[in-house]
Structures are given as C-alpha cells and as structure tokens.
C-alpha cells in the first residue's frame, strides 16, 4: 500500500484525501492551521466540479448548505443600483454561479467526507523533502521525520511544497496588481435582499457585501496596487492598509471598516495567478492553487481544485501507483481545462477594479450590454469554460467504498 502525504487540508487537499483511500492508498494530511481553516466568501461550484461533487456523494449536503444568492449588483455611494447580473443569466455560470457555498461550509463537508483511511497532522508543516530509496523522507516542524511514497502540495497560492521542490514563489506567482480582503460581519440594519452588492470608487477600489444564511454576511475589500509592502502574517498591519485606503468611501464602507476590527476570520492576500510549465518533480506533485491558482477573478479556483483532485487520484489508481505515468496523465488531462479556467473575465483587473469615475460608468454600461437579451446567448457560451474537461470513470480501480 503506497503512503501519500498531502500538504494542505483545504478544498484541494481534502477532496484528494476523500478519493485516495478508496483506491487503496494510505493518506496523511499535514495542515498548518490547528483545524480546517474556516472563512472566506462564497465560492462557486461550476460545471464539471458539480459532477465531481455528485461522484463524491456530497452534492445533497452542498445544495442544502448553499446560499440563496439572487445575483450581483453594482451600487453607487447612496446605494442606488447601477447595473446588475442575476444569477440565472448565462446558465448559472456567470459572475454568480448557480451553486454558491461559503468556503468554510464546503471545507466542513469535505473534511467529513475525508475521514476514513486518513491521518491528520494539524498545526504542523513540512520543513524538508529528501529523496530516499523508493520514496522520500519528509521532516516536519513538530512531528518526527517519516518516509512517504509521494508528496502532494495542496497548500495554496503560497505553497510550501512548491517552494521546497520547485523553487522560489517569484518564479511562479504572477501578481495581477491587486489585493483583496474577506471577513464576516453582522448584518444588522443592512438590507441585502439576497444580492451580492458591490460599490466601486475611483482609485481602483471596491467594497462588497455578500449575503449568507442567518444574521451575518461576508464583507470584501479589493483595490489595485503594484508596490504594496506588507507582512503576510500581520493582520493588524493589513487592516491599517484598508483603513487608509477606504476611509473616504461612501455607501456602507464606514460600517464595514468599523466591524472589520472584530472580524474573527479576517483574510487578506494578493490577487495572483500561479503559472507553471510542469506540476510535478520526481515524487512531488502540485494540486489546486499551489499549481494553478486562477485568482478570485477567474471564479474557478474551487472547481479546478475539486476536478484536479478527482483526476490526480484516478490517474494514480489507474497507473497502480506508478507516479511517473500518473503525473503525466494528470497533467495531460488537466492542462487544457486549467488554461481555459485561468482566462480572466473581459477587462481583467481593470474591469473588476475600474480606476476612474469614467471607467466605473463604462463598467456599469458594459454589464448592462452583456446582460441585454441579444448578447446573453453569446455570453452563456463564453461562460462554459468550466465544462471544458470530460471526466474519465475510475470506478474499476475502487478497492473500498468506505
Ligand atoms: C482562509 C481562506 C479563505 C479563502 N477565501 C476565499 C474567497 O473568499 N474567495 C475565493 O475565491 N477564494 C478564497 N480562498 C481560496 C480558495 O479556497 C482556493 O482558491 C480554492 O478553493 C482552491 O483551494 P486550495 O485547497 O488549492 O487552496 P487553499 O484553499 O488556499 O488552501 C490551502 C491550504 O493549505 C494550508 N497551508 C498553507 N501553508 C501550509 C503549510 N506550510 N503546511 C501545511 N498546510 C499549509 C492552508 O492553511 C490552507 O488550508 C480562500 C482560502 C483560504 C485558505
């Protein structure tokens, strides 16, 4: 029985940890956080990823947990709606997908689905990966060194495994010139009406509020900047950056800034993509954001992570654990899909974060044009990139239904 170490217990790592034991592999997941990380906004489950969720047997739970979001609307400083994209436009594959689930809720469902045959090492991280006869020896910050047959880096945009096995982040992470922050807020006094509301201001700034179930909502701040110097582990410093940049903005921005201080799940990061010529190196392979982050702008990060986990596990099973063959087939199957999914929406960062009043008006106008009747069919076709892979069946390799 091959023993596979997965670094990162989020969407990609947990989805892979669900599949591998079914094919007879033994799995250890090492996650830096003390438990699966909560937080994040709604993530979209698009196209083929829904099929993967069906095959995992978790679709009913996902549907039950998904949020009732009717669409996305751009509002002005007084809250007046200027342009809107209803969720049912573009066959449920538009900016707001048919199935939107809070990232933390999806993580919980995947964690429940990846229990049997999986060992978890929380609060730990890999410090080195060294080749050994027929395997690798991995050292950890806390646990004792151990031998594994393969290592999967599913540890996100700033992947530790990628740094150890492939080299420094600068070679692979392409900053798109913007930053984003998410956090949970109390919804008291706000009327969202099940719509994801966004307010743009000159200077490439965007504030948003996304509905969720119950008395809370998810706030978002995004802004353009290329040369920001900040510490990735200093949340107080990141909050200060947001206060400085957004303090003069209208709409609900002052409220968002005031409740941001107490938010339990504040998250701040660059908007970047990961681009690599190859996702494997010897016995190490990358999965999800670690290998092919599309950025929140692509809206396909969760889909790519879940589809990638399905394909990687299936190809390892089909190759009887022979990693050279499996990694080559994983890459061959995933590469065209990833290339499609990484394409940014029209206008790229400038479309998402327009810099001037005129550009904001143009963005609103283009949303109106895109959602107008004559263009809807065309846009729906363009939105089908999340379907641009055909899933192979790997059922014949299943050892155990667990
Ligand atoms: C807290 C959080 C909030 C997010 N919010 C959003 C959002 O609102 N919208 C959106 O589009 N995307 C969000 N994302 C990103 C989104 O989850 C991914 O783009 C996508 O689902 C692909 O998932 P992934 O598992 O590849 O990467 P990620 O979800 O980024 O998961 C990477 C995992 O690796 C762990 N990790 C990192 N370093 C190490 C290490 N050294 N050792 C062990 N484990 C490590 C992290 O703690 C994390 O659990 C968020 C990610 C996180 C972690």
CSV table of C-alpha atoms and ligand atoms in Angstrom, one decimal:
chain,number,residue,atom,x,y,z
A,1,UNK,CA,0.0,0.0,0.0
A,2,UNK,CA,1.5,3.3,-1.1
A,3,UNK,CA,1.6,6.1,1.6
A,4,UNK,CA,0.8,9.6,0.2
A,5,UNK,CA,1.4,12.8,2.2
A,6,UNK,CA,-0.8,15.8,1.3
A,7,UNK,CA,0.3,19.2,2.5
A,8,UNK,CA,-2.8,21.5,2.9
A,9,UNK,CA,-6.2,20.5,4.3
A,10,UNK,CA,-8.4,22.9,2.4
A,11,UNK,CA,-10.6,22.3,-0.7
A,12,UNK,CA,-7.9,20.5,-2.9
A,13,UNK,CA,-6.2,18.5,-0.1
A,14,UNK,CA,-9.5,17.3,1.5
A,15,UNK,CA,-11.0,16.3,-1.9
A,16,UNK,CA,-7.9,14.3,-2.7
A,17,UNK,CA,-7.9,12.7,0.8
A,18,UNK,CA,-11.5,11.6,0.1
A,19,UNK,CA,-10.6,9.7,-3.1
A,20,UNK,CA,-7.2,8.2,-2.4
A,21,UNK,CA,-8.2,5.6,0.4
A,22,UNK,CA,-11.0,4.4,-1.9
A,23,UNK,CA,-8.2,3.3,-4.4
A,24,UNK,CA,-6.2,1.6,-1.7
A,25,UNK,CA,-3.7,4.4,-0.9
A,26,UNK,CA,-2.9,5.3,2.7
A,27,UNK,CA,-3.0,9.1,3.3
A,28,UNK,CA,-1.6,11.6,5.8
A,29,UNK,CA,-2.7,15.3,5.6
A,30,UNK,CA,-0.4,17.9,7.2
A,31,UNK,CA,-2.2,21.3,7.7
A,32,UNK,CA,-0.5,24.3,9.2
A,33,UNK,CA,-3.7,25.5,10.9
A,34,UNK,CA,-5.0,23.8,14.1
A,35,UNK,CA,-8.1,22.6,12.3
A,36,UNK,CA,-9.5,23.0,8.7
A,37,UNK,CA,-9.5,26.8,8.2
A,38,UNK,CA,-12.9,28.5,8.3
A,39,UNK,CA,-13.7,31.7,6.5
A,40,UNK,CA,-13.7,33.1,3.0
A,41,UNK,CA,-16.6,34.3,1.0
A,42,UNK,CA,-18.9,32.2,-1.1
A,43,UNK,CA,-17.0,30.1,-3.6
A,44,UNK,CA,-18.6,29.0,-6.9
A,45,UNK,CA,-19.2,25.3,-7.8
A,46,UNK,CA,-19.2,25.3,-11.5
A,47,UNK,CA,-19.5,23.0,-14.5
A,48,UNK,CA,-17.7,19.7,-14.1
A,49,UNK,CA,-16.9,20.3,-10.4
A,50,UNK,CA,-20.6,19.7,-9.7
A,51,UNK,CA,-20.2,16.3,-11.4
A,52,UNK,CA,-17.2,15.6,-9.1
A,53,UNK,CA,-19.3,16.5,-6.1
A,54,UNK,CA,-22.0,14.1,-7.3
A,55,UNK,CA,-19.5,11.3,-7.6
A,56,UNK,CA,-18.2,12.1,-4.1
A,57,UNK,CA,-21.7,11.7,-2.8
A,58,UNK,CA,-21.7,15.2,-1.2
A,59,UNK,CA,-24.0,17.1,-3.6
A,60,UNK,CA,-27.0,16.9,-1.4
A,61,UNK,CA,-25.1,18.4,1.5
A,62,UNK,CA,-23.7,21.1,-0.7
A,63,UNK,CA,-27.1,22.0,-2.1
A,64,UNK,CA,-28.5,22.2,1.5
A,65,UNK,CA,-25.7,24.5,2.6
A,66,UNK,CA,-25.6,26.7,-0.5
A,67,UNK,CA,-26.6,30.3,-0.1
A,68,UNK,CA,-29.6,31.9,-1.7
A,69,UNK,CA,-27.9,34.5,-3.8
A,70,UNK,CA,-30.0,36.0,-6.5
A,71,UNK,CA,-27.2,37.9,-8.3
A,72,UNK,CA,-24.6,40.6,-8.2
A,73,UNK,CA,-25.4,44.3,-8.3
A,74,UNK,CA,-23.2,47.4,-8.6
A,75,UNK,CA,-24.5,50.3,-6.4
A,76,UNK,CA,-23.4,53.9,-6.2
A,77,UNK,CA,-22.4,55.8,-3.0
A,78,UNK,CA,-26.1,56.2,-2.0
A,79,UNK,CA,-26.9,52.5,-2.5
A,80,UNK,CA,-28.7,53.0,-5.8
A,81,UNK,CA,-28.4,50.1,-8.2
A,82,UNK,CA,-26.5,51.0,-11.3
A,83,UNK,CA,-26.0,47.6,-13.0
A,84,UNK,CA,-26.9,44.0,-12.2
A,85,UNK,CA,-26.2,40.4,-13.1
A,86,UNK,CA,-28.9,38.0,-12.0
A,87,UNK,CA,-27.6,34.5,-11.0
A,88,UNK,CA,-29.8,32.7,-13.5
A,89,UNK,CA,-28.2,34.5,-16.5
A,90,UNK,CA,-25.6,32.6,-18.5
A,91,UNK,CA,-27.0,29.2,-17.5
A,92,UNK,CA,-25.9,29.7,-13.9
A,93,UNK,CA,-22.2,30.1,-14.9
A,94,UNK,CA,-22.0,33.8,-14.8
A,95,UNK,CA,-20.3,36.0,-12.1
A,96,UNK,CA,-22.6,34.5,-9.5
A,97,UNK,CA,-22.8,30.7,-10.2
A,98,UNK,CA,-25.9,28.6,-9.7
A,99,UNK,CA,-24.3,26.9,-6.7
A,100,UNK,CA,-22.6,29.3,-4.2
A,101,UNK,CA,-21.4,27.9,-0.9
A,102,UNK,CA,-19.4,29.5,1.8
A,103,UNK,CA,-15.8,28.3,1.5
A,104,UNK,CA,-15.9,27.3,5.2
A,105,UNK,CA,-19.0,25.3,4.8
A,106,UNK,CA,-17.6,23.4,1.8
A,107,UNK,CA,-14.4,22.7,3.8
A,108,UNK,CA,-16.5,21.2,6.6
A,109,UNK,CA,-18.4,18.9,4.2
A,110,UNK,CA,-15.1,17.8,2.5
A,111,UNK,CA,-13.5,17.2,5.9
A,112,UNK,CA,-16.4,14.9,7.0
A,113,UNK,CA,-16.1,13.1,3.6
A,114,UNK,CA,-12.3,12.5,4.1
A,115,UNK,CA,-12.1,10.7,7.5
A,116,UNK,CA,-11.7,7.0,6.9
A,117,UNK,CA,-8.3,5.9,6.0
A,118,UNK,CA,-6.9,9.4,6.6
A,119,UNK,CA,-4.4,10.6,9.3
A,120,UNK,CA,-4.3,14.3,10.1
A,121,UNK,CA,-1.3,16.2,11.4
A,122,UNK,CA,-2.7,19.7,12.3
A,123,UNK,CA,-0.6,22.6,13.4
A,124,UNK,CA,2.4,21.4,11.5
A,125,UNK,CA,4.3,22.0,8.3
A,126,UNK,CA,6.9,20.3,6.2
A,127,UNK,CA,10.5,21.5,6.6
A,128,UNK,CA,12.3,19.3,4.0
A,129,UNK,CA,11.7,16.6,1.4
A,130,UNK,CA,14.7,14.4,0.6
A,131,UNK,CA,14.9,11.6,-1.9
A,132,UNK,CA,15.4,8.1,-0.4
A,133,UNK,CA,15.3,4.7,-1.9
A,134,UNK,CA,11.9,4.2,-3.5
A,135,UNK,CA,10.4,7.2,-1.7
A,136,UNK,CA,11.0,10.4,0.1
A,137,UNK,CA,11.9,11.3,3.7
A,138,UNK,CA,9.9,14.2,5.0
A,139,UNK,CA,10.8,16.3,8.0
A,140,UNK,CA,8.2,18.4,9.9
A,141,UNK,CA,8.3,21.4,12.2
A,142,UNK,CA,6.8,19.2,15.0
A,143,UNK,CA,6.2,15.6,14.0
A,144,UNK,CA,9.2,13.2,13.7
A,145,UNK,CA,10.6,12.6,10.1
A,146,UNK,CA,8.8,9.9,8.1
A,147,UNK,CA,9.1,8.1,4.8
A,148,UNK,CA,6.3,8.5,2.2
A,149,UNK,CA,6.0,7.2,-1.4
A,150,UNK,CA,4.7,10.5,-2.8
A,151,UNK,CA,4.0,14.1,-1.6
A,152,UNK,CA,1.2,16.3,-2.9
A,153,UNK,CA,1.4,20.1,-2.5
A,154,UNK,CA,-2.2,21.3,-2.0
A,155,UNK,CA,-1.1,24.2,0.2
A,156,UNK,CA,-2.4,27.1,-1.8
A,157,UNK,CA,-1.1,30.2,-3.5
A,158,UNK,CA,1.9,30.5,-1.2
A,159,UNK,CA,2.6,26.7,-1.4
A,160,UNK,CA,5.3,25.5,0.9
A,161,UNK,CA,5.8,22.2,-1.1
A,162,UNK,CA,6.2,24.2,-4.3
A,163,UNK,CA,8.9,26.3,-2.7
A,164,UNK,CA,10.8,23.2,-1.3
A,165,UNK,CA,10.5,21.1,-4.5
A,166,UNK,CA,10.4,23.7,-7.4
A,167,UNK,CA,11.9,26.9,-6.2
A,168,UNK,CA,11.0,30.4,-5.0
A,169,UNK,CA,7.5,31.8,-5.3
A,170,UNK,CA,8.6,34.7,-7.5
A,171,UNK,CA,9.2,32.3,-10.4
A,172,UNK,CA,5.6,31.0,-10.4
A,173,UNK,CA,3.3,33.5,-8.8
A,174,UNK,CA,2.2,36.3,-11.1
A,175,UNK,CA,0.8,39.3,-9.2
A,176,UNK,CA,-2.2,40.8,-11.1
A,177,UNK,CA,-1.7,44.2,-9.5
A,178,UNK,CA,-4.5,44.0,-6.9
A,179,UNK,CA,-5.2,42.8,-3.3
A,180,UNK,CA,-8.3,41.5,-1.7
A,181,UNK,CA,-9.7,41.0,1.9
A,182,UNK,CA,-12.7,39.0,3.2
A,183,UNK,CA,-14.3,38.8,6.6
A,184,UNK,CA,-17.5,38.0,8.3
A,185,UNK,CA,-19.7,40.9,9.6
A,186,UNK,CA,-23.0,41.2,11.5
A,187,UNK,CA,-25.8,42.1,9.0
A,188,UNK,CA,-27.8,44.2,11.5
A,189,UNK,CA,-29.6,47.0,9.8
A,190,UNK,CA,-28.3,46.2,6.3
A,191,UNK,CA,-30.8,45.2,3.6
A,192,UNK,CA,-29.2,43.0,1.0
A,193,UNK,CA,-32.3,41.2,-0.4
A,194,UNK,CA,-30.2,38.1,-1.2
A,195,UNK,CA,-28.0,40.2,-3.6
A,196,UNK,CA,-24.2,40.4,-3.6
A,197,UNK,CA,-23.8,44.2,-3.5
A,198,UNK,CA,-20.6,46.0,-4.8
A,199,UNK,CA,-19.6,49.6,-4.7
A,200,UNK,CA,-16.7,50.9,-6.8
A,201,UNK,CA,-14.8,54.2,-6.1
A,202,UNK,CA,-12.0,55.9,-8.1
A,203,UNK,CA,-8.5,54.6,-7.4
A,204,UNK,CA,-9.4,51.0,-8.3
A,205,UNK,CA,-11.3,50.4,-5.0
A,206,UNK,CA,-14.2,48.1,-4.5
A,207,UNK,CA,-16.2,47.3,-1.3
A,208,UNK,CA,-18.7,44.5,-1.3
A,209,UNK,CA,-21.2,42.7,1.0
A,210,UNK,CA,-22.3,39.2,0.2
A,211,UNK,CA,-25.3,37.6,1.9
A,212,UNK,CA,-25.1,34.4,3.8
A,213,UNK,CA,-27.6,32.4,5.9
A,214,UNK,CA,-28.6,33.9,9.2
A,215,UNK,CA,-27.5,37.2,10.8
A,216,UNK,CA,-24.1,37.6,9.2
A,217,UNK,CA,-22.7,38.4,5.8
A,218,UNK,CA,-19.3,38.5,4.1
A,219,UNK,CA,-17.6,41.7,3.5
A,220,UNK,CA,-15.0,42.3,0.8
A,221,UNK,CA,-12.4,45.0,0.0
A,222,UNK,CA,-10.4,44.9,-3.1
A,223,UNK,CA,-8.0,47.5,-4.6
A,224,UNK,CA,-5.3,47.9,-7.2
A,225,UNK,CA,-1.7,48.4,-6.1
A,226,UNK,CA,1.5,47.0,-7.5
A,227,UNK,CA,4.1,48.0,-5.0
A,228,UNK,CA,2.5,47.3,-1.6
A,229,UNK,CA,5.0,46.4,1.1
A,230,UNK,CA,3.3,44.4,3.9
A,231,UNK,CA,3.8,41.5,6.2
A,232,UNK,CA,1.7,38.5,5.2
A,233,UNK,CA,1.3,37.4,8.8
A,234,UNK,CA,0.5,40.8,10.3
A,235,UNK,CA,-3.3,41.1,10.2
A,236,UNK,CA,-3.3,44.4,12.2
A,237,UNK,CA,-1.0,46.0,9.5
A,238,UNK,CA,-3.3,44.7,6.7
A,239,UNK,CA,-6.3,46.2,8.5
A,240,UNK,CA,-4.4,49.5,8.7
A,241,UNK,CA,-3.8,49.5,4.9
A,242,UNK,CA,-7.5,49.0,4.3
A,243,UNK,CA,-8.5,51.8,6.7
A,244,UNK,CA,-6.1,54.2,5.0
A,245,UNK,CA,-7.3,53.3,1.5
A,246,UNK,CA,-11.1,53.1,2.1
A,247,UNK,CA,-11.8,55.7,4.9
A,248,UNK,CA,-13.2,58.3,2.4
A,249,UNK,CA,-15.5,55.9,0.6
A,250,UNK,CA,-19.3,56.2,0.8
A,251,UNK,CA,-22.1,53.5,0.9
A,252,UNK,CA,-21.7,51.1,3.8
A,253,UNK,CA,-17.9,51.4,3.8
A,254,UNK,CA,-17.6,53.2,7.2
A,255,UNK,CA,-19.6,50.4,8.8
A,256,UNK,CA,-17.5,47.7,7.1
A,257,UNK,CA,-14.3,49.3,8.3
A,258,UNK,CA,-15.6,49.6,11.9
A,259,UNK,CA,-16.7,45.9,12.2
A,260,UNK,CA,-13.6,44.7,10.4
A,261,UNK,CA,-11.6,45.2,13.7
A,262,UNK,CA,-13.6,42.4,15.4
A,263,UNK,CA,-13.9,40.0,12.5
A,264,UNK,CA,-12.9,36.5,13.6
A,265,UNK,CA,-11.8,35.3,10.1
A,266,UNK,CA,-10.1,38.3,8.5
A,267,UNK,CA,-8.3,37.2,5.4
A,268,UNK,CA,-6.0,39.4,3.2
A,269,UNK,CA,-3.9,38.3,0.1
A,270,UNK,CA,-2.7,39.4,-3.3
A,271,UNK,CA,-4.8,38.7,-6.4
A,272,UNK,CA,-2.4,36.5,-8.3
A,273,UNK,CA,-2.2,33.5,-10.6
A,274,UNK,CA,0.2,30.6,-10.5
A,275,UNK,CA,1.6,29.5,-13.8
A,276,UNK,CA,4.0,26.6,-14.2
A,277,UNK,CA,5.3,24.5,-17.1
A,278,UNK,CA,5.0,21.3,-15.1
A,279,UNK,CA,3.2,20.4,-11.9
A,280,UNK,CA,5.4,17.5,-10.9
A,281,UNK,CA,9.0,17.0,-10.0
A,282,UNK,CA,10.1,13.4,-9.1
A,283,UNK,CA,7.8,12.1,-6.4
A,284,UNK,CA,6.2,15.6,-5.7
A,285,UNK,CA,3.1,16.9,-7.5
A,286,UNK,CA,1.0,20.1,-7.1
A,287,UNK,CA,-2.7,20.3,-6.9
A,288,UNK,CA,-5.2,23.3,-6.8
A,289,UNK,CA,-4.0,26.8,-6.1
A,290,UNK,CA,-0.5,25.6,-5.4
A,291,UNK,CA,0.0,24.5,-9.0
A,292,UNK,CA,-2.6,26.6,-11.0
A,293,UNK,CA,-4.3,29.3,-8.9
A,294,UNK,CA,-6.6,31.2,-11.2
A,295,UNK,CA,-7.2,34.1,-8.8
A,296,UNK,CA,-10.6,35.1,-7.4
A,297,UNK,CA,-11.2,36.9,-10.7
A,298,UNK,CA,-11.4,33.6,-12.6
A,299,UNK,CA,-14.1,32.3,-10.2
A,300,UNK,CA,-12.9,28.8,-11.0
A,301,UNK,CA,-10.4,28.1,-8.1
A,302,UNK,CA,-12.6,25.7,-6.2
A,303,UNK,CA,-13.7,23.9,-9.4
A,304,UNK,CA,-10.1,23.4,-10.5
A,305,UNK,CA,-9.2,22.1,-7.1
A,306,UNK,CA,-12.0,19.5,-6.9
A,307,UNK,CA,-11.6,18.4,-10.5
A,308,UNK,CA,-7.8,18.2,-10.1
A,309,UNK,CA,-8.2,16.0,-7.0
A,310,UNK,CA,-10.5,13.7,-8.8
A,311,UNK,CA,-8.2,13.3,-11.8
A,312,UNK,CA,-5.0,13.0,-9.8
A,313,UNK,CA,-6.4,10.3,-7.5
A,314,UNK,CA,-8.0,8.5,-10.5
A,315,UNK,CA,-4.8,8.5,-12.6
A,316,UNK,CA,-2.7,7.3,-9.6
A,317,UNK,CA,-5.2,4.4,-9.2
A,318,UNK,CA,-5.2,3.7,-13.0
A,319,UNK,CA,-1.4,3.6,-13.0
A,320,UNK,CA,-1.2,1.3,-10.0
A,321,UNK,CA,0.6,4.0,-8.1
A,322,UNK,CA,3.3,4.4,-10.7
A,323,UNK,CA,3.8,8.1,-10.2
A,324,UNK,CA,5.6,8.9,-13.4
A,325,UNK,CA,2.8,7.7,-15.6
A,326,UNK,CA,0.1,9.0,-13.3
A,327,UNK,CA,1.5,12.6,-13.0
A,328,UNK,CA,2.0,12.8,-16.8
A,329,UNK,CA,-1.7,11.7,-17.4
A,330,UNK,CA,-2.9,14.1,-14.7
A,331,UNK,CA,-1.1,17.0,-16.4
A,332,UNK,CA,-2.3,15.9,-19.9
A,333,UNK,CA,-5.9,15.7,-18.7
A,334,UNK,CA,-5.9,18.9,-16.7
A,335,UNK,CA,-3.7,21.3,-18.7
A,336,UNK,CA,-6.3,22.4,-21.4
A,337,UNK,CA,-9.0,22.8,-18.7
A,338,UNK,CA,-6.7,24.9,-16.4
A,339,UNK,CA,-5.7,27.1,-19.4
A,340,UNK,CA,-9.4,27.8,-20.1
A,341,UNK,CA,-10.3,28.3,-16.4
A,342,UNK,CA,-7.3,30.7,-15.8
A,343,UNK,CA,-8.6,33.1,-18.5
A,344,UNK,CA,-9.7,36.3,-16.8
A,345,UNK,CA,-13.1,37.8,-17.5
A,346,UNK,CA,-13.4,40.7,-20.0
A,347,UNK,CA,-11.3,43.7,-18.9
A,348,UNK,CA,-9.3,41.7,-16.4
A,349,UNK,CA,-8.3,43.5,-13.2
A,350,UNK,CA,-9.3,46.9,-14.8
A,351,UNK,CA,-12.8,45.6,-15.4
A,352,UNK,CA,-13.1,44.4,-11.8
A,353,UNK,CA,-11.5,47.4,-10.3
A,354,UNK,CA,-12.0,50.4,-12.6
A,355,UNK,CA,-9.7,53.3,-11.8
A,356,UNK,CA,-11.7,56.4,-12.6
A,357,UNK,CA,-15.3,57.7,-12.5
A,358,UNK,CA,-15.5,57.4,-16.2
A,359,UNK,CA,-14.2,53.8,-16.1
A,360,UNK,CA,-16.8,52.9,-13.4
A,361,UNK,CA,-19.5,54.2,-15.7
A,362,UNK,CA,-18.1,52.2,-18.6
A,363,UNK,CA,-18.0,49.1,-16.5
A,364,UNK,CA,-21.7,49.6,-15.5
A,365,UNK,CA,-22.6,50.1,-19.1
A,366,UNK,CA,-20.8,47.0,-20.2
A,367,UNK,CA,-22.6,44.9,-17.6
A,368,UNK,CA,-25.9,46.3,-19.0
A,369,UNK,CA,-24.8,45.4,-22.5
A,370,UNK,CA,-23.6,41.9,-21.5
A,371,UNK,CA,-26.8,41.1,-19.8
A,372,UNK,CA,-29.0,42.5,-22.5
A,373,UNK,CA,-31.1,40.0,-24.4
A,374,UNK,CA,-29.2,39.9,-27.7
A,375,UNK,CA,-25.8,39.2,-26.0
A,376,UNK,CA,-27.0,36.7,-23.3
A,377,UNK,CA,-26.6,33.6,-25.6
A,378,UNK,CA,-23.1,34.6,-26.6
A,379,UNK,CA,-22.0,35.3,-23.0
A,380,UNK,CA,-23.5,31.9,-21.9
A,381,UNK,CA,-21.4,30.2,-24.4
A,382,UNK,CA,-18.3,32.0,-23.3
A,383,UNK,CA,-19.0,31.1,-19.7
A,384,UNK,CA,-18.9,27.3,-20.4
A,385,UNK,CA,-15.1,27.1,-19.8
A,386,UNK,CA,-15.9,25.3,-16.5
A,387,UNK,CA,-17.1,22.4,-18.6
A,388,UNK,CA,-14.0,22.1,-20.8
A,389,UNK,CA,-12.9,18.7,-19.5
A,390,UNK,CA,-14.5,15.3,-19.7
A,391,UNK,CA,-14.2,13.2,-16.6
A,392,UNK,CA,-13.0,9.7,-17.1
A,393,UNK,CA,-14.6,7.0,-14.9
A,394,UNK,CA,-12.1,5.4,-12.5
A,395,UNK,CA,-14.7,3.1,-10.7
A,396,UNK,CA,-13.0,-0.1,-11.8
A,397,UNK,CA,-10.0,0.8,-9.6
A,398,UNK,CA,-12.0,1.3,-6.4
A,399,UNK,CA,-10.8,-1.0,-3.6
A,400,UNK,CA,-13.3,0.0,-1.0
A,401,UNK,CA,-16.5,2.1,-0.9
A,402,UNK,CA,-15.7,3.0,2.7
B,1,LIG,C1,-9.0,31.1,4.8
B,1,LIG,C2,-9.2,31.1,3.3
B,1,LIG,C3,-10.2,32.0,2.7
B,1,LIG,C4,-10.4,32.0,1.3
B,1,LIG,N1,-11.4,32.8,0.8
B,1,LIG,C5,-11.6,32.8,-0.5
B,1,LIG,C6,-12.7,33.6,-1.0
B,1,LIG,O1,-13.4,34.2,-0.3
B,1,LIG,N2,-12.9,33.6,-2.4
B,1,LIG,C7,-12.1,32.8,-3.2
B,1,LIG,O2,-12.3,32.9,-4.4
B,1,LIG,N3,-11.1,32.1,-2.7
B,1,LIG,C8,-10.8,32.0,-1.4
B,1,LIG,N4,-9.8,31.3,-0.9
B,1,LIG,C9,-9.0,30.4,-1.8
B,1,LIG,C10,-9.8,29.2,-2.3
B,1,LIG,O3,-10.1,28.4,-1.1
B,1,LIG,C11,-9.0,28.5,-3.3
B,1,LIG,O4,-8.7,29.4,-4.4
B,1,LIG,C12,-9.6,27.3,-4.0
B,1,LIG,O5,-10.7,26.7,-3.3
B,1,LIG,C13,-8.5,26.2,-4.1
B,1,LIG,O6,-8.2,25.6,-2.9
B,1,LIG,P1,-6.8,25.0,-2.4
B,1,LIG,O7,-7.2,23.9,-1.5
B,1,LIG,O8,-6.0,24.7,-3.6
B,1,LIG,O9,-6.1,26.2,-1.7
B,1,LIG,P2,-6.5,27.0,-0.3
B,1,LIG,O10,-7.9,27.0,-0.1
B,1,LIG,O11,-5.8,28.3,-0.3
B,1,LIG,O12,-5.9,26.0,0.8
B,1,LIG,C14,-4.5,25.9,1.1
B,1,LIG,C15,-4.4,25.2,2.5
B,1,LIG,O13,-3.0,24.9,2.7
B,1,LIG,C16,-2.7,25.3,4.1
B,1,LIG,N5,-1.3,25.6,4.2
B,1,LIG,C17,-0.7,26.7,3.8
B,1,LIG,N6,0.6,26.6,4.0
B,1,LIG,C18,0.8,25.4,4.6
B,1,LIG,C19,2.0,24.7,5.1
B,1,LIG,N7,3.2,25.3,5.1
B,1,LIG,N8,1.8,23.5,5.6
B,1,LIG,C20,0.6,22.9,5.7
B,1,LIG,N9,-0.6,23.5,5.2
B,1,LIG,C21,-0.4,24.7,4.7
B,1,LIG,C22,-3.6,26.5,4.3
B,1,LIG,O14,-3.8,26.7,5.7
B,1,LIG,C23,-4.9,26.0,3.6
B,1,LIG,O15,-5.7,25.2,4.5
B,1,LIG,C24,-9.6,31.2,0.5
B,1,LIG,C25,-8.6,30.4,1.0
B,1,LIG,C26,-8.4,30.4,2.4
B,1,LIG,C27,-7.3,29.5,3.0
